[in-house]
mmCIF file of C-alpha atoms in Angstrom:
data_model
loop_
_atom_site.group_PDB
_atom_site.id
_atom_site.type_symbol
_atom_site.label_atom_id
_atom_site.label_comp_id
_atom_site.label_asym_id
_atom_site.label_seq_id
_atom_site.Cartn_x
_atom_site.Cartn_y
_atom_site.Cartn_z
ATOM 1 C CA MET A 586 -23.579 0.153 4.140
ATOM 2 C CA LYS A 587 -24.115 3.402 2.514
ATOM 3 C CA ILE A 588 -21.298 6.086 3.043
ATOM 4 C CA ALA A 589 -22.014 9.566 2.568
ATOM 5 C CA ARG A 590 -18.988 12.469 3.065
ATOM 6 C CA PHE A 591 -21.039 15.616 4.310
ATOM 7 C CA ASN A 592 -20.791 19.120 5.402
ATOM 8 C CA GLU A 593 -16.897 20.232 5.931
ATOM 9 C CA GLY A 594 -15.969 16.326 5.155
ATOM 10 C CA ARG A 595 -17.214 13.790 7.524
ATOM 11 C CA ILE A 596 -18.372 10.788 6.873
ATOM 12 C CA GLY A 597 -21.855 9.565 7.763
ATOM 13 C CA ILE A 598 -23.916 6.000 6.863
ATOM 14 C CA VAL A 599 -27.009 6.885 5.728
ATOM 15 C CA VAL A 600 -29.488 4.965 7.478
ATOM 16 C CA GLY A 601 -33.303 6.005 6.120
ATOM 17 C CA GLU A 602 -33.688 9.435 6.398
ATOM 18 C CA GLU A 603 -31.132 10.081 9.121
ATOM 19 C CA LEU A 604 -27.544 10.352 8.612
ATOM 20 C CA LEU A 605 -25.144 8.793 11.627
ATOM 21 C CA ASP A 606 -21.642 10.145 11.803
ATOM 22 C CA VAL A 607 -18.887 7.830 12.178
ATOM 23 C CA THR A 608 -16.048 10.128 11.265
ATOM 24 C CA ASP A 609 -14.192 9.729 14.252
ATOM 25 C CA VAL A 610 -14.814 5.982 13.977
ATOM 26 C CA VAL A 611 -12.946 5.911 10.340
ATOM 27 C CA GLY A 612 -10.143 7.996 11.522
ATOM 28 C CA VAL A 613 -11.178 10.897 9.255
ATOM 29 C CA ASP A 614 -9.759 14.384 9.609
ATOM 30 C CA PRO A 615 -12.322 16.644 7.752
ATOM 31 C CA GLN A 616 -9.081 19.695 7.877
ATOM 32 C CA GLN A 617 -6.481 17.319 6.038
ATOM 33 C CA TRP A 618 -5.298 18.454 3.044
ATOM 34 C CA PRO A 619 -4.901 17.047 0.616
ATOM 35 C CA PRO A 620 -8.099 15.498 1.229
ATOM 36 C CA VAL A 621 -7.614 11.447 0.969
ATOM 37 C CA GLY A 622 -9.347 10.688 4.360
ATOM 38 C CA ALA A 623 -12.104 8.934 2.038
ATOM 39 C CA VAL A 624 -9.275 6.686 0.166
ATOM 40 C CA GLN A 625 -7.764 5.894 3.335
ATOM 41 C CA MET A 626 -11.411 4.700 4.511
ATOM 42 C CA ILE A 627 -11.570 2.771 1.368
ATOM 43 C CA ALA A 628 -8.136 1.283 1.346
ATOM 44 C CA ALA A 629 -8.591 -0.290 5.390
ATOM 45 C CA TRP A 630 -12.645 -1.003 4.934
ATOM 46 C CA THR A 631 -12.151 -4.305 5.592
ATOM 47 C CA GLN A 632 -10.589 -3.815 9.422
ATOM 48 C CA LEU A 633 -12.927 -0.589 9.624
ATOM 49 C CA ARG A 634 -15.872 -2.203 9.003
ATOM 50 C CA ALA A 635 -16.591 -4.328 12.043
ATOM 51 C CA SER A 636 -15.920 -1.126 14.337
ATOM 52 C CA ILE A 637 -17.983 0.852 12.294
ATOM 53 C CA GLU A 638 -21.161 -1.238 12.811
ATOM 54 C CA ALA A 639 -20.463 -1.578 16.398
ATOM 55 C CA ALA A 640 -20.689 2.162 16.600
ATOM 56 C CA LEU A 641 -24.306 3.088 14.626
ATOM 57 C CA ASP A 642 -26.694 2.632 17.836
ATOM 58 C CA SER A 643 -24.201 5.223 19.930
ATOM 59 C CA ALA A 644 -22.903 7.856 16.687
ATOM 60 C CA PRO A 645 -24.420 11.206 16.623
ATOM 61 C CA ARG A 646 -27.578 11.006 14.330
ATOM 62 C CA LEU A 647 -28.546 14.420 11.571
ATOM 63 C CA ALA A 648 -31.892 14.058 9.494
ATOM 64 C CA LEU A 649 -30.198 14.088 6.346
ATOM 65 C CA SER A 650 -32.529 16.833 4.557
ATOM 66 C CA ALA A 651 -30.365 19.034 6.692
ATOM 67 C CA VAL A 652 -26.628 17.998 5.471
ATOM 68 C CA ARG A 653 -24.786 19.058 2.649
ATOM 69 C CA LEU A 654 -23.476 16.136 0.537
ATOM 70 C CA LEU A 655 -20.180 16.213 -0.969
ATOM 71 C CA THR A 656 -18.879 13.724 -3.312
ATOM 72 C CA PRO A 657 -17.698 10.501 -1.706
ATOM 73 C CA VAL A 658 -14.408 10.631 -3.198
ATOM 74 C CA PRO A 659 -12.907 13.823 -3.608
ATOM 75 C CA TRP A 660 -9.072 12.777 -4.376
ATOM 76 C CA PRO A 661 -9.112 9.686 -6.061
ATOM 77 C CA ASN A 662 -5.758 8.552 -7.767
ATOM 78 C CA LYS A 663 -7.783 8.629 -10.864
ATOM 79 C CA VAL A 664 -11.360 8.677 -12.737
ATOM 80 C CA ILE A 665 -11.297 6.027 -15.561
ATOM 81 C CA ALA A 666 -13.877 6.650 -17.942
ATOM 82 C CA TYR A 667 -15.526 4.805 -21.062
ATOM 83 C CA PRO A 668 -16.859 6.445 -24.109
ATOM 84 C CA VAL A 669 -19.719 5.103 -26.327
ATOM 85 C CA ASN A 670 -20.500 2.193 -23.880
ATOM 86 C CA TYR A 671 -24.375 1.982 -25.097
ATOM 87 C CA ASN A 672 -25.239 1.223 -29.030
ATOM 88 C CA ASP A 673 -28.135 3.240 -28.939
ATOM 89 C CA HIS A 674 -25.451 6.214 -27.336
ATOM 90 C CA GLY A 675 -23.163 5.224 -30.497
ATOM 91 C CA GLN A 676 -26.234 5.488 -33.208
ATOM 92 C CA GLU A 677 -27.336 8.900 -31.844
ATOM 93 C CA MET A 678 -23.418 10.447 -31.703
ATOM 94 C CA GLN A 679 -22.945 8.715 -35.591
ATOM 95 C CA ALA A 680 -19.392 7.142 -33.637
ATOM 96 C CA ASN A 681 -18.283 4.112 -35.257
ATOM 97 C CA TYR A 682 -16.485 2.850 -32.511
ATOM 98 C CA ARG A 683 -17.470 1.340 -28.818
ATOM 99 C CA ALA A 684 -15.562 0.915 -26.067
ATOM 100 C CA THR A 685 -14.778 -2.687 -26.520
ATOM 101 C CA HIS A 686 -12.151 -1.589 -29.029
ATOM 102 C CA GLN A 687 -11.741 2.609 -28.396
ATOM 103 C CA GLY A 688 -10.176 1.951 -24.756
ATOM 104 C CA PHE A 689 -10.920 4.713 -21.648
ATOM 105 C CA PHE A 690 -10.004 8.026 -20.744
ATOM 106 C CA LEU A 691 -9.362 9.917 -17.812
ATOM 107 C CA LYS A 692 -11.092 12.944 -16.042
ATOM 108 C CA PRO A 693 -9.259 15.435 -13.645
ATOM 109 C CA ALA A 694 -10.734 14.655 -9.585
ATOM 110 C CA SER A 695 -10.798 18.545 -9.810
ATOM 111 C CA SER A 696 -14.211 18.033 -12.145
ATOM 112 C CA LEU A 697 -15.580 15.932 -9.075
ATOM 113 C CA CYS A 698 -18.837 17.357 -7.050
ATOM 114 C CA GLY A 699 -21.551 15.779 -4.972
ATOM 115 C CA ALA A 700 -25.370 15.877 -4.692
ATOM 116 C CA SER A 701 -25.510 19.364 -2.454
ATOM 117 C CA ASP A 702 -23.419 21.282 -5.312
ATOM 118 C CA VAL A 703 -24.303 22.833 -8.880
ATOM 119 C CA ILE A 704 -23.512 22.279 -11.824
ATOM 120 C CA GLU A 705 -22.016 25.412 -13.668
ATOM 121 C CA LEU A 706 -21.481 25.978 -17.004
ATOM 122 C CA PRO A 707 -18.628 27.592 -18.481
ATOM 123 C CA ASP A 708 -18.874 30.772 -20.789
ATOM 124 C CA LEU A 709 -19.291 29.145 -24.419
ATOM 125 C CA PRO A 710 -21.200 31.608 -26.257
ATOM 126 C CA GLY A 711 -22.038 28.631 -29.291
ATOM 127 C CA ARG A 712 -21.364 25.719 -27.532
ATOM 128 C CA GLU A 713 -23.888 23.668 -26.298
ATOM 129 C CA VAL A 714 -22.994 21.360 -22.769
ATOM 130 C CA HIS A 715 -24.717 17.999 -22.054
ATOM 131 C CA HIS A 716 -25.720 15.349 -19.534
ATOM 132 C CA GLU A 717 -24.231 11.893 -19.791
ATOM 133 C CA ALA A 718 -25.959 9.395 -17.389
ATOM 134 C CA GLU A 719 -23.677 6.966 -15.587
ATOM 135 C CA LEU A 720 -22.669 4.460 -13.552
ATOM 136 C CA GLY A 721 -19.951 5.203 -11.004
ATOM 137 C CA ILE A 722 -18.378 2.177 -9.703
ATOM 138 C CA ILE A 723 -15.570 2.928 -6.538
ATOM 139 C CA ILE A 724 -12.447 0.762 -6.385
ATOM 140 C CA GLY A 725 -12.092 -1.208 -3.107
ATOM 141 C CA LYS A 726 -8.546 -2.496 -3.431
ATOM 142 C CA SER A 727 -4.906 -1.896 -5.736
ATOM 143 C CA GLY A 728 -4.447 -3.957 -8.201
ATOM 144 C CA ARG A 729 -2.726 -4.996 -11.552
ATOM 145 C CA ASN A 730 -3.854 -7.078 -14.493
ATOM 146 C CA VAL A 731 -7.087 -8.466 -12.965
ATOM 147 C CA ARG A 732 -8.759 -11.126 -14.522
ATOM 148 C CA ARG A 733 -12.452 -10.535 -15.594
ATOM 149 C CA GLU A 734 -13.326 -13.509 -13.553
ATOM 150 C CA ASP A 735 -11.905 -11.702 -10.633
ATOM 151 C CA TRP A 736 -13.460 -8.397 -10.670
ATOM 152 C CA GLN A 737 -15.559 -8.585 -7.990
ATOM 153 C CA GLU A 738 -12.486 -8.544 -5.493
ATOM 154 C CA TYR A 739 -11.881 -4.513 -6.870
ATOM 155 C CA VAL A 740 -15.406 -3.342 -6.612
ATOM 156 C CA PHE A 741 -15.810 -1.266 -3.007
ATOM 157 C CA GLY A 742 -19.459 0.158 -3.981
ATOM 158 C CA TYR A 743 -21.377 2.093 -6.749
ATOM 159 C CA ALA A 744 -23.053 5.397 -7.304
ATOM 160 C CA CYS A 745 -25.020 8.037 -9.927
ATOM 161 C CA LEU A 746 -22.573 9.841 -11.803
ATOM 162 C CA MET A 747 -22.972 12.529 -14.536
ATOM 163 C CA ASP A 748 -20.151 12.835 -16.899
ATOM 164 C CA MET A 749 -20.810 16.616 -18.328
ATOM 165 C CA VAL A 750 -19.258 17.856 -21.945
ATOM 166 C CA VAL A 751 -19.096 20.384 -24.019
ATOM 167 C CA ARG A 752 -20.041 19.401 -27.545
ATOM 168 C CA GLY A 753 -17.575 19.710 -30.234
ATOM 169 C CA ARG A 754 -14.849 17.641 -32.044
ATOM 170 C CA GLU A 755 -11.930 19.089 -29.471
ATOM 171 C CA GLU A 756 -10.191 16.348 -27.118
ATOM 172 C CA ARG A 757 -12.573 14.457 -25.105
ATOM 173 C CA VAL A 758 -10.734 15.279 -22.053
ATOM 174 C CA PHE A 759 -10.261 18.582 -22.423
ATOM 175 C CA ARG A 760 -14.425 19.228 -22.875
ATOM 176 C CA LYS A 761 -14.838 17.155 -20.072
ATOM 177 C CA ALA A 762 -12.553 18.736 -17.264
ATOM 178 C CA TYR A 763 -14.586 21.724 -16.190
ATOM 179 C CA ASP A 764 -14.997 21.910 -12.548
ATOM 180 C CA THR A 765 -18.325 20.034 -11.464
ATOM 181 C CA PHE A 766 -18.242 18.313 -14.452
ATOM 182 C CA CYS A 767 -18.356 14.755 -12.938
ATOM 183 C CA PRO A 768 -21.276 14.923 -10.347
ATOM 184 C CA VAL A 769 -20.621 11.529 -8.050
ATOM 185 C CA GLY A 770 -23.191 10.394 -5.141
ATOM 186 C CA PRO A 771 -25.350 11.126 -3.533
ATOM 187 C CA TRP A 772 -22.907 8.380 -1.423
ATOM 188 C CA ILE A 773 -21.204 4.986 -2.407
ATOM 189 C CA THR A 774 -23.350 1.626 -1.962
ATOM 190 C CA THR A 775 -21.195 -0.900 -0.916
ATOM 191 C CA ALA A 776 -21.171 -3.411 -3.393
ATOM 192 C CA ASP A 777 -22.859 -6.268 -0.905
ATOM 193 C CA GLU A 778 -26.116 -3.883 -1.331
ATOM 194 C CA VAL A 779 -26.261 -4.275 -4.685
ATOM 195 C CA SER A 780 -28.004 -7.491 -6.018
ATOM 196 C CA ASP A 781 -26.375 -7.748 -9.629
ATOM 197 C CA PRO A 782 -25.171 -4.533 -11.128
ATOM 198 C CA ALA A 783 -24.982 -6.133 -14.417
ATOM 199 C CA ASN A 784 -29.164 -5.300 -13.923
ATOM 200 C CA LEU A 785 -29.662 -1.949 -12.934
ATOM 201 C CA ALA A 786 -32.481 0.474 -14.231
ATOM 202 C CA MET A 787 -30.937 3.946 -14.851
ATOM 203 C CA LYS A 788 -33.198 7.174 -15.618
ATOM 204 C CA LEU A 789 -32.152 10.698 -15.974
ATOM 205 C CA TRP A 790 -34.238 14.017 -16.017
ATOM 206 C CA VAL A 791 -34.050 17.440 -16.566
ATOM 207 C CA ASN A 792 -36.724 19.644 -15.283
ATOM 208 C CA ASP A 793 -39.112 16.590 -15.386
ATOM 209 C CA GLU A 794 -38.799 15.489 -18.599
ATOM 210 C CA LEU A 795 -36.882 11.803 -19.082
ATOM 211 C CA ARG A 796 -33.938 12.056 -21.361
ATOM 212 C CA GLN A 797 -32.225 8.878 -20.047
ATOM 213 C CA SER A 798 -33.636 5.447 -19.386
ATOM 214 C CA ALA A 799 -31.455 2.547 -19.655
ATOM 215 C CA ASN A 800 -30.425 -1.067 -17.842
ATOM 216 C CA THR A 801 -26.941 -2.145 -17.024
ATOM 217 C CA ARG A 802 -27.549 -5.223 -19.103
ATOM 218 C CA ASP A 803 -26.833 -3.540 -22.167
ATOM 219 C CA LEU A 804 -23.231 -2.131 -21.459
ATOM 220 C CA VAL A 805 -21.401 -3.428 -24.798
ATOM 221 C CA LEU A 806 -18.047 -3.295 -22.552
ATOM 222 C CA ASP A 807 -19.562 -4.585 -19.285
ATOM 223 C CA ILE A 808 -18.371 -4.552 -15.771
ATOM 224 C CA PRO A 809 -15.944 -7.331 -15.329
ATOM 225 C CA GLY A 810 -14.220 -6.099 -18.804
ATOM 226 C CA MET A 811 -14.081 -2.197 -17.666
ATOM 227 C CA ILE A 812 -11.927 -3.350 -14.703
ATOM 228 C CA GLU A 813 -10.135 -6.183 -16.601
ATOM 229 C CA MET A 814 -9.268 -3.409 -19.598
ATOM 230 C CA ALA A 815 -8.028 -0.850 -17.539
ATOM 231 C CA ALA A 816 -6.096 -2.667 -15.176
ATOM 232 C CA SER A 817 -4.065 -4.317 -18.136
ATOM 233 C CA VAL A 818 -2.768 -0.640 -18.772
ATOM 234 C CA MET A 819 -2.181 0.575 -14.795
ATOM 235 C CA THR A 820 -2.679 -0.297 -11.295
ATOM 236 C CA LEU A 821 -6.349 0.143 -10.161
ATOM 237 C CA GLU A 822 -6.253 1.889 -6.695
ATOM 238 C CA PRO A 823 -8.328 2.749 -3.551
ATOM 239 C CA GLY A 824 -11.178 4.925 -4.337
ATOM 240 C CA ASP A 825 -10.148 5.313 -8.048
ATOM 241 C CA ILE A 826 -13.998 5.557 -9.932
ATOM 242 C CA ILE A 827 -15.212 4.439 -12.883
ATOM 243 C CA ALA A 828 -17.611 6.139 -15.386
ATOM 244 C CA THR A 829 -19.502 3.179 -17.389
ATOM 245 C CA GLY A 830 -20.130 5.164 -20.334
ATOM 246 C CA THR A 831 -23.609 6.986 -20.959
ATOM 247 C CA PRO A 832 -27.188 5.601 -23.318
ATOM 248 C CA ALA A 833 -28.973 7.761 -25.513
ATOM 249 C CA GLY A 834 -30.800 10.704 -24.813
ATOM 250 C CA VAL A 835 -27.803 13.119 -24.422
ATOM 251 C CA GLY A 836 -28.942 16.424 -24.383
ATOM 252 C CA ARG A 837 -27.945 20.659 -23.505
ATOM 253 C CA ILE A 838 -28.836 21.776 -20.148
ATOM 254 C CA VAL A 839 -28.905 25.448 -19.518
ATOM 255 C CA ASP A 840 -29.285 28.056 -16.614
ATOM 256 C CA GLY A 841 -32.091 27.187 -14.369
ATOM 257 C CA ASP A 842 -32.319 23.374 -15.604
ATOM 258 C CA VAL A 843 -32.375 20.809 -12.455
ATOM 259 C CA VAL A 844 -31.205 17.407 -13.933
ATOM 260 C CA ARG A 845 -32.375 14.246 -11.760
ATOM 261 C CA ILE A 846 -30.629 10.851 -12.320
ATOM 262 C CA ARG A 847 -31.842 7.803 -10.121
ATOM 263 C CA ILE A 848 -30.102 4.252 -10.176
ATOM 264 C CA ASP A 849 -31.748 1.395 -8.739
ATOM 265 C CA GLN A 850 -30.639 0.630 -5.402
ATOM 266 C CA LEU A 851 -28.338 3.320 -5.295
ATOM 267 C CA GLY A 852 -30.545 6.226 -4.774
ATOM 268 C CA GLU A 853 -30.872 9.949 -7.034
ATOM 269 C CA MET A 854 -29.005 13.330 -7.433
ATOM 270 C CA CYS A 855 -31.019 16.382 -8.083
ATOM 271 C CA MET A 856 -28.987 19.146 -8.974
ATOM 272 C CA LYS A 857 -29.472 22.694 -9.917
ATOM 273 C CA VAL A 858 -27.775 24.105 -13.303
ATOM 274 C CA VAL A 859 -26.316 27.248 -13.073
ATOM 275 C CA GLN A 860 -24.362 29.607 -15.302
ATOM 276 C CA GLY A 861 -20.573 30.297 -14.966
ATOM 277 C CA SER A 862 -18.877 33.778 -15.735
ATOM 278 C CA SER A 863 -15.447 32.344 -16.779
ATOM 279 C CA GLY A 864 -13.924 29.141 -18.948
ATOM 280 C CA ARG A 865 -13.626 31.342 -22.229
ATOM 281 C CA THR A 866 -11.022 29.743 -24.210
ATOM 282 C CA VAL A 867 -9.334 29.789 -27.806
ATOM 283 C CA VAL A 868 -10.385 26.526 -28.440
ATOM 284 C CA PHE A 869 -14.252 26.804 -28.402
ATOM 285 C CA GLU A 870 -14.101 30.099 -29.905
ATOM 286 C CA ASN A 871 -15.588 28.061 -33.265
ATOM 287 C CA PRO A 872 -19.809 27.436 -32.506
ATOM 288 C CA TYR A 873 -20.330 23.980 -33.027
ATOM 289 C CA VAL A 874 -23.472 21.821 -34.006
ATOM 290 C CA LEU A 875 -24.006 18.151 -34.074
ATOM 291 C CA ASP A 876 -26.702 16.650 -35.243
ATOM 292 C CA ILE A 877 -27.821 14.426 -32.428
ATOM 293 C CA LYS A 878 -30.644 11.590 -33.397
ATOM 294 C CA LYS A 879 -32.037 10.705 -30.857
ATOM 295 C CA GLN A 880 -33.947 7.558 -29.740
ATOM 296 C CA PRO A 881 -36.963 6.148 -28.729
ATOM 297 C CA LEU A 882 -36.532 5.941 -24.688
ATOM 298 C CA VAL A 883 -37.136 2.445 -23.159
ATOM 299 C CA ALA A 884 -39.380 2.855 -20.045
#
């Protein structure tokens, strides 16, 4: 299934160009605070799935084009991100480490946004904000010390994800924590609909210019390895999101740009970039320019 969160926090199943509203079936209260309904749905998915399937014929139908698509899991326990997980990106960033030996970092849930939102740039003269196209993995059940051969038991589904970043040498999490700096969507595609997550083509365009093109088969630390590594340190929980790292081709986005990401079998998001008026901090007062070594794109 393709599971979307839309409008005021309702839950729908995407079928073609329509959205079937199953909010009542899954027991999600759109007005709940904190908005943990999606996490609860994922945790109870085994019990809920049959009821959802039985309700699809009679569920209210909406045109997908007429709804506001929100981030699918707005209140995960954590967002886990793996830096420098494609060799070509490591080369362009002149980084001598890889995710296999560097580990992960965490992004705040407040940085999440959805396909119908905008990416808001902080007001930081002298600094650039860059796009990073990534595969997002949504965890389906709790687990600690997960063996890599058991990784599939813990994956609920997949989504497109972008990890936005203020370029610099300051703390990585600080530079990636702004609101709207983690678009995820347009929906979650459940794991049973993805034939081979280790062979998914991924592309990102800015204003129709192809900036990034890669395949998940080129990950340095593969999906089983990421799950094993994260679970060796902390308990994975339903709704947790793993950002798998970005390939080469990262670049600046500015006010008025349109960023589009597409991943095979998962769909695509097309989001506008707007310049915000907040976000200044003494940490970013000094200008910073990085000489990124551009890599040739693979079609």
